[in-house]
Amino acid sequence: MYDNDPSANIAIPELPKSLEGLADIALNLWWTWNPKGQNIFHLLNPYLWKESGHNPIEMLKKIPQQELDDACKDEHFMREFHYVHTLFLKYMQDKTIYSEEEPLPIAYFCAEFGLHHSVPIYSGGLGFLAGDILKESSDLGLPMVGIGFMYPQGYVRQIIGSDGWQNGTNETINQDIAPIERVLDESGNQLIIQVPFIDPTVYVSIWKINVGRVKLYLLDTDISQNDPWDREISSHLYTPDMNQRLRQQIVLGIGGYRVLEVLGIEYSILHLNEGHPAFALFERVRAYIKDEKISLDEAIERVRKSSIFTTHTPLAAATDVYSFDMMSSSFKDYWENLGMDKEHFMNFGMNPDAPSDGFNMTVFGLKMCQNRNAVSQKHSQVTQEIWKNVFKDENETNVPITYVTNGVHLPTWLGDELFELLDQTLGENWMQMQDLPQIWEQVEKIDNKTLWDIHYMYKVRMVNFIRERVRRKWADEGIDPLVAMAEGVMLDPDVLTIGFARRMTAYKRPDLILHDLDRLEGIINNFSKPVQIIFAGKAHPSDNVGKKILQHIFQTAQNPRFRGRIAFVEDYSEEVAKYLVRGVDVWLNNPQIPMEACGTSGMKAAINGTLHFSVLDGWWPEGYNGTNGWVIGSDVSDDSEDAKSLYSVLEQKIVPLYYDIGASGIRDNWVSLMRTSMKSVGPYFSARRMMKEYLKKFYLPISKTIQKEE
Ligand SMILES: *Cc1c(COP(=O)(O)O)cnc(C)c1O
């Protein structure tokens, strides 16, 4: 049924008959990773396309009717349009690529999805991973459906004051111009469902986003049927109020499960990305008991066998834990309904290392899912150590948490021009074989000048983008010159550029490079070999330590001694990330080991030829091969030692290599390293490799088990 659930988009105005297909493209995020799809809107009206922030729905709302009529008569435009529409329809109907074996349908739950800036329902890495997973599942033709939350005020826009202090405003999602559709009931109203067992009753309305062939359903509590305080349940991501957070997670897990049932969405495998939606597991047990008339134990066994839990936290303290009191007041009817007593119920979330703390969502996920994974090899070791006592009664010799290292969706994160160059170099069908190292070997065929020219173009674009933002701020608000300098107005595309863009929080050590300002000044202001650093990233609104670190960086950037060569770009987003991962020369990553579960921004950089410079944490122990980037420090973090290591590698290796310009005027050795980086990171850290691994490790074996039992 879910292929043709009745839905309505309120935003797209009526289009001329011959352009109706434009709505198909506008209402499917497919265009976000297909340059040809973007080109149609660009052709239609380049100015409106830019002004709309590359949002086709906003653009179609604003474009004068006359222009649409003219476009219908424009032969060139219509040819291009038919071509793209055909491509789109073909994509939607194509047979699956992996084809040989088909897994059973998968429901993928996550608290956030990072897909595109017109749908601001994400805060960071977890969301972009989930977004890339949906996109890649669509490309592969996996039978997947996503479940998430509509956060009407989900997105925090970062505004930095002249004193460097971060102020945030919550951006309200504009439902009129977002590529979202209402899911309708039989009478044509927006479908509203009741979340079972939450007292007082909470209702959610349902939205849908098309991500290629995958559908993502979003739950929204901001409707008039709810009490005012319940309307707020889905208003913000990760609210710090634990009571509200519990209600949020009940709505996501149990309500999300209900959505699947009400829409008649068939699925067999439940994949939970992080602990937030884990209550879906209880609801699944309840549904099995009720619908299949099996015993509690049998139902639990079935849920365990067919559910997957992916953990992302490297710290026990970073998981959600709800007091038993809070849990009791929400779930006392619920466990009775399941035929459990309180002890049995609570036991699922009891952490043996801290049994009195309450109900731990990660422990719950680990216990209720027999299929468990961390997100990098290193992270699996850390995870096994943290949670070993959860499994001590199970006679397991090894802690049963495997890993599937994250990857990035190549068509989303590779620059268009670079993508085209790869099309020409690796052969037309390279995308079908993007996870094969042999395919990427052919990157060696790209000559130095061609690759450098593309990189340099990205660098210029990035610098222009940053300067343009500062110019606008200058024009709108009349900012102080030192603030303009700190925001990057003095950046120079010819200077070796280091990028550091990630959440501003203590464990990521964003200010490690500022550890010894005198030594740093020597590096930055080297007369013939200067260096510049671009920072970006948001602090969590309640993380004052993170905000202080950000302020320290911003104030350092305002210090004239660094001559405008340190910049802080405001409001890090997917758009800013795309400019930075392509445009800087070196991507810096120096968290405290072992706090980075995986990290994906460095992968986005490396596939674009930006060289990775990182501590050996997250994905880098798997990614680093001795010749495709650089390492900072040792296995154990120490701020002072790590800073020294960082400066030494910069002074002795990175700076000399960058400024080693051959007789041809080209940086031959640098570009050679860019190729090494691209071809070593591209195949393995692609979302394609990641999804194939999920298939092989989980989706297919689970499907076989289920089919055998049926
Ligand atoms: C990729 C990405 C992230 C996650 O990157 P990390 O390496 O985990 O920090 C966060 N924010 C944006 C905007 C991204 O594009």
mmCIF file with all atom_site columns, N, CA, C and O and ligand atoms in Angstrom, residues 124-125 128 413 502 508 572-574 577 596 599-602 604, ligand 1:
data_model
loop_
_atom_site.group_PDB
_atom_site.id
_atom_site.type_symbol
_atom_site.label_atom_id
_atom_site.label_alt_id
_atom_site.label_comp_id
_atom_site.label_asym_id
_atom_site.label_entity_id
_atom_site.label_seq_id
_atom_site.pdbx_PDB_ins_code
_atom_site.Cartn_x
_atom_site.Cartn_y
_atom_site.Cartn_z
_atom_site.occupancy
_atom_site.B_iso_or_equiv
_atom_site.pdbx_formal_charge
_atom_site.auth_seq_id
_atom_site.auth_comp_id
_atom_site.auth_asym_id
_atom_site.auth_atom_id
_atom_site.pdbx_PDB_model_num
ATOM   1  N N  . GLY A 1 124 ? 23.272 16.947 13.206 1.00 0.00 ? 124 GLY A N  1
ATOM   2  C CA . GLY A 1 124 ? 24.674 16.703 12.874 1.00 0.00 ? 124 GLY A CA 1
ATOM   3  C C  . GLY A 1 124 ? 24.918 15.338 12.264 1.00 0.00 ? 124 GLY A C  1
ATOM   4  O O  . GLY A 1 124 ? 24.089 14.826 11.504 1.00 0.00 ? 124 GLY A O  1
ATOM   5  N N  . GLY A 1 125 ? 26.053 14.757 12.636 1.00 0.00 ? 125 GLY A N  1
ATOM   6  C CA . GLY A 1 125 ? 26.564 13.554 11.991 1.00 0.00 ? 125 GLY A CA 1
ATOM   7  C C  . GLY A 1 125 ? 25.582 12.390 11.928 1.00 0.00 ? 125 GLY A C  1
ATOM   8  O O  . GLY A 1 125 ? 25.480 11.722 10.894 1.00 0.00 ? 125 GLY A O  1
ATOM   9  N N  . PHE A 1 128 ? 23.151 13.027 9.109  1.00 0.00 ? 128 PHE A N  1
ATOM   10 C CA . PHE A 1 128 ? 23.688 12.892 7.751  1.00 0.00 ? 128 PHE A CA 1
ATOM   11 C C  . PHE A 1 128 ? 23.949 11.436 7.415  1.00 0.00 ? 128 PHE A C  1
ATOM   12 O O  . PHE A 1 128 ? 23.750 11.007 6.278  1.00 0.00 ? 128 PHE A O  1
ATOM   13 N N  . TRP A 1 413 ? 28.130 13.947 -2.005 1.00 0.00 ? 413 TRP A N  1
ATOM   14 C CA . TRP A 1 413 ? 29.261 14.691 -1.445 1.00 0.00 ? 413 TRP A CA 1
ATOM   15 C C  . TRP A 1 413 ? 30.372 14.986 -2.429 1.00 0.00 ? 413 TRP A C  1
ATOM   16 O O  . TRP A 1 413 ? 31.195 15.868 -2.191 1.00 0.00 ? 413 TRP A O  1
ATOM   17 N N  . ARG A 1 502 ? 33.347 20.981 12.675 1.00 0.00 ? 502 ARG A N  1
ATOM   18 C CA . ARG A 1 502 ? 32.629 19.942 13.418 1.00 0.00 ? 502 ARG A CA 1
ATOM   19 C C  . ARG A 1 502 ? 31.998 20.569 14.643 1.00 0.00 ? 502 ARG A C  1
ATOM   20 O O  . ARG A 1 502 ? 32.169 21.758 14.886 1.00 0.00 ? 502 ARG A O  1
ATOM   21 N N  . LYS A 1 508 ? 36.072 17.264 21.030 1.00 0.00 ? 508 LYS A N  1
ATOM   22 C CA . LYS A 1 508 ? 36.605 17.402 19.670 1.00 0.00 ? 508 LYS A CA 1
ATOM   23 C C  . LYS A 1 508 ? 37.847 18.304 19.635 1.00 0.00 ? 508 LYS A C  1
ATOM   24 O O  . LYS A 1 508 ? 38.493 18.446 18.608 1.00 0.00 ? 508 LYS A O  1
ATOM   25 N N  . TYR A 1 572 ? 27.438 26.570 10.420 1.00 0.00 ? 572 TYR A N  1
ATOM   26 C CA . TYR A 1 572 ? 27.833 25.347 9.707  1.00 0.00 ? 572 TYR A CA 1
ATOM   27 C C  . TYR A 1 572 ? 26.577 24.559 9.324  1.00 0.00 ? 572 TYR A C  1
ATOM   28 O O  . TYR A 1 572 ? 25.695 24.350 10.135 1.00 0.00 ? 572 TYR A O  1
ATOM   29 N N  . SER A 1 573 ? 26.522 24.172 8.080  1.00 0.00 ? 573 SER A N  1
ATOM   30 C CA . SER A 1 573 ? 25.362 23.450 7.578  1.00 0.00 ? 573 SER A CA 1
ATOM   31 C C  . SER A 1 573 ? 25.844 22.521 6.479  1.00 0.00 ? 573 SER A C  1
ATOM   32 O O  . SER A 1 573 ? 27.029 22.502 6.147  1.00 0.00 ? 573 SER A O  1
ATOM   33 N N  . GLU A 1 574 ? 24.905 21.803 5.895  1.00 0.00 ? 574 GLU A N  1
ATOM   34 C CA . GLU A 1 574 ? 25.277 20.902 4.812  1.00 0.00 ? 574 GLU A CA 1
ATOM   35 C C  . GLU A 1 574 ? 25.824 21.698 3.619  1.00 0.00 ? 574 GLU A C  1
ATOM   36 O O  . GLU A 1 574 ? 26.753 21.269 2.940  1.00 0.00 ? 574 GLU A O  1
ATOM   37 N N  . ALA A 1 577 ? 29.294 22.768 4.569  1.00 0.00 ? 577 ALA A N  1
ATOM   38 C CA . ALA A 1 577 ? 30.145 21.567 4.556  1.00 0.00 ? 577 ALA A CA 1
ATOM   39 C C  . ALA A 1 577 ? 30.583 21.236 3.131  1.00 0.00 ? 577 ALA A C  1
ATOM   40 O O  . ALA A 1 577 ? 31.740 20.912 2.889  1.00 0.00 ? 577 ALA A O  1
ATOM   41 N N  . GLU A 1 596 ? 35.660 9.704  19.126 1.00 0.00 ? 596 GLU A N  1
ATOM   42 C CA . GLU A 1 596 ? 35.026 9.818  17.820 1.00 0.00 ? 596 GLU A CA 1
ATOM   43 C C  . GLU A 1 596 ? 34.601 8.423  17.384 1.00 0.00 ? 596 GLU A C  1
ATOM   44 O O  . GLU A 1 596 ? 35.432 7.586  17.083 1.00 0.00 ? 596 GLU A O  1
ATOM   45 N N  . GLY A 1 599 ? 32.986 9.411  12.515 1.00 0.00 ? 599 GLY A N  1
ATOM   46 C CA . GLY A 1 599 ? 33.284 10.659 11.800 1.00 0.00 ? 599 GLY A CA 1
ATOM   47 C C  . GLY A 1 599 ? 33.097 10.409 10.322 1.00 0.00 ? 599 GLY A C  1
ATOM   48 O O  . GLY A 1 599 ? 33.470 9.351  9.805  1.00 0.00 ? 599 GLY A O  1
ATOM   49 N N  . THR A 1 600 ? 32.468 11.337 9.623  1.00 0.00 ? 600 THR A N  1
ATOM   50 C CA . THR A 1 600 ? 32.294 11.139 8.186  1.00 0.00 ? 600 THR A CA 1
ATOM   51 C C  . THR A 1 600 ? 32.771 12.335 7.375  1.00 0.00 ? 600 THR A C  1
ATOM   52 O O  . THR A 1 600 ? 32.994 12.201 6.171  1.00 0.00 ? 600 THR A O  1
ATOM   53 N N  . SER A 1 601 ? 32.958 13.501 8.024  1.00 0.00 ? 601 SER A N  1
ATOM   54 C CA . SER A 1 601 ? 33.328 14.673 7.232  1.00 0.00 ? 601 SER A CA 1
ATOM   55 C C  . SER A 1 601 ? 34.691 14.468 6.569  1.00 0.00 ? 601 SER A C  1
ATOM   56 O O  . SER A 1 601 ? 34.915 14.929 5.449  1.00 0.00 ? 601 SER A O  1
ATOM   57 N N  . GLY A 1 602 ? 35.600 13.760 7.252  1.00 0.00 ? 602 GLY A N  1
ATOM   58 C CA . GLY A 1 602 ? 36.921 13.500 6.676  1.00 0.00 ? 602 GLY A CA 1
ATOM   59 C C  . GLY A 1 602 ? 36.827 12.634 5.418  1.00 0.00 ? 602 GLY A C  1
ATOM   60 O O  . GLY A 1 602 ? 37.643 12.752 4.504  1.00 0.00 ? 602 GLY A O  1
ATOM   61 N N  . LYS A 1 604 ? 34.204 12.727 3.360  1.00 0.00 ? 604 LYS A N  1
ATOM   62 C CA . LYS A 1 604 ? 33.696 13.642 2.331  1.00 0.00 ? 604 LYS A CA 1
ATOM   63 C C  . LYS A 1 604 ? 34.845 14.458 1.757  1.00 0.00 ? 604 LYS A C  1
ATOM   64 O O  . LYS A 1 604 ? 34.902 14.724 0.553  1.00 0.00 ? 604 LYS A O  1
HETATM 65 C C1 . LIG B 2 .   ? 29.185 15.192 7.481  1.00 0.00 ? 1   LIG B C1 1
HETATM 66 C C2 . LIG B 2 .   ? 28.645 16.239 8.343  1.00 0.00 ? 1   LIG B C2 1
HETATM 67 C C3 . LIG B 2 .   ? 28.695 16.104 9.745  1.00 0.00 ? 1   LIG B C3 1
HETATM 68 C C4 . LIG B 2 .   ? 29.323 14.918 10.420 1.00 0.00 ? 1   LIG B C4 1
HETATM 69 O O1 . LIG B 2 .   ? 30.727 14.974 10.298 1.00 0.00 ? 1   LIG B O1 1
HETATM 70 P P1 . LIG B 2 .   ? 31.713 14.566 11.475 1.00 0.00 ? 1   LIG B P1 1
HETATM 71 O O2 . LIG B 2 .   ? 32.952 14.176 10.808 1.00 0.00 ? 1   LIG B O2 1
HETATM 72 O O3 . LIG B 2 .   ? 31.068 13.415 12.190 1.00 0.00 ? 1   LIG B O3 1
HETATM 73 O O4 . LIG B 2 .   ? 31.844 15.764 12.331 1.00 0.00 ? 1   LIG B O4 1
HETATM 74 C C5 . LIG B 2 .   ? 28.159 17.113 10.512 1.00 0.00 ? 1   LIG B C5 1
HETATM 75 N N1 . LIG B 2 .   ? 27.605 18.206 9.964  1.00 0.00 ? 1   LIG B N1 1
HETATM 76 C C6 . LIG B 2 .   ? 27.556 18.377 8.634  1.00 0.00 ? 1   LIG B C6 1
HETATM 77 C C7 . LIG B 2 .   ? 26.936 19.609 8.105  1.00 0.00 ? 1   LIG B C7 1
HETATM 78 C C8 . LIG B 2 .   ? 28.055 17.399 7.785  1.00 0.00 ? 1   LIG B C8 1
HETATM 79 O O5 . LIG B 2 .   ? 27.983 17.566 6.467  1.00 0.00 ? 1   LIG B O5 1
#
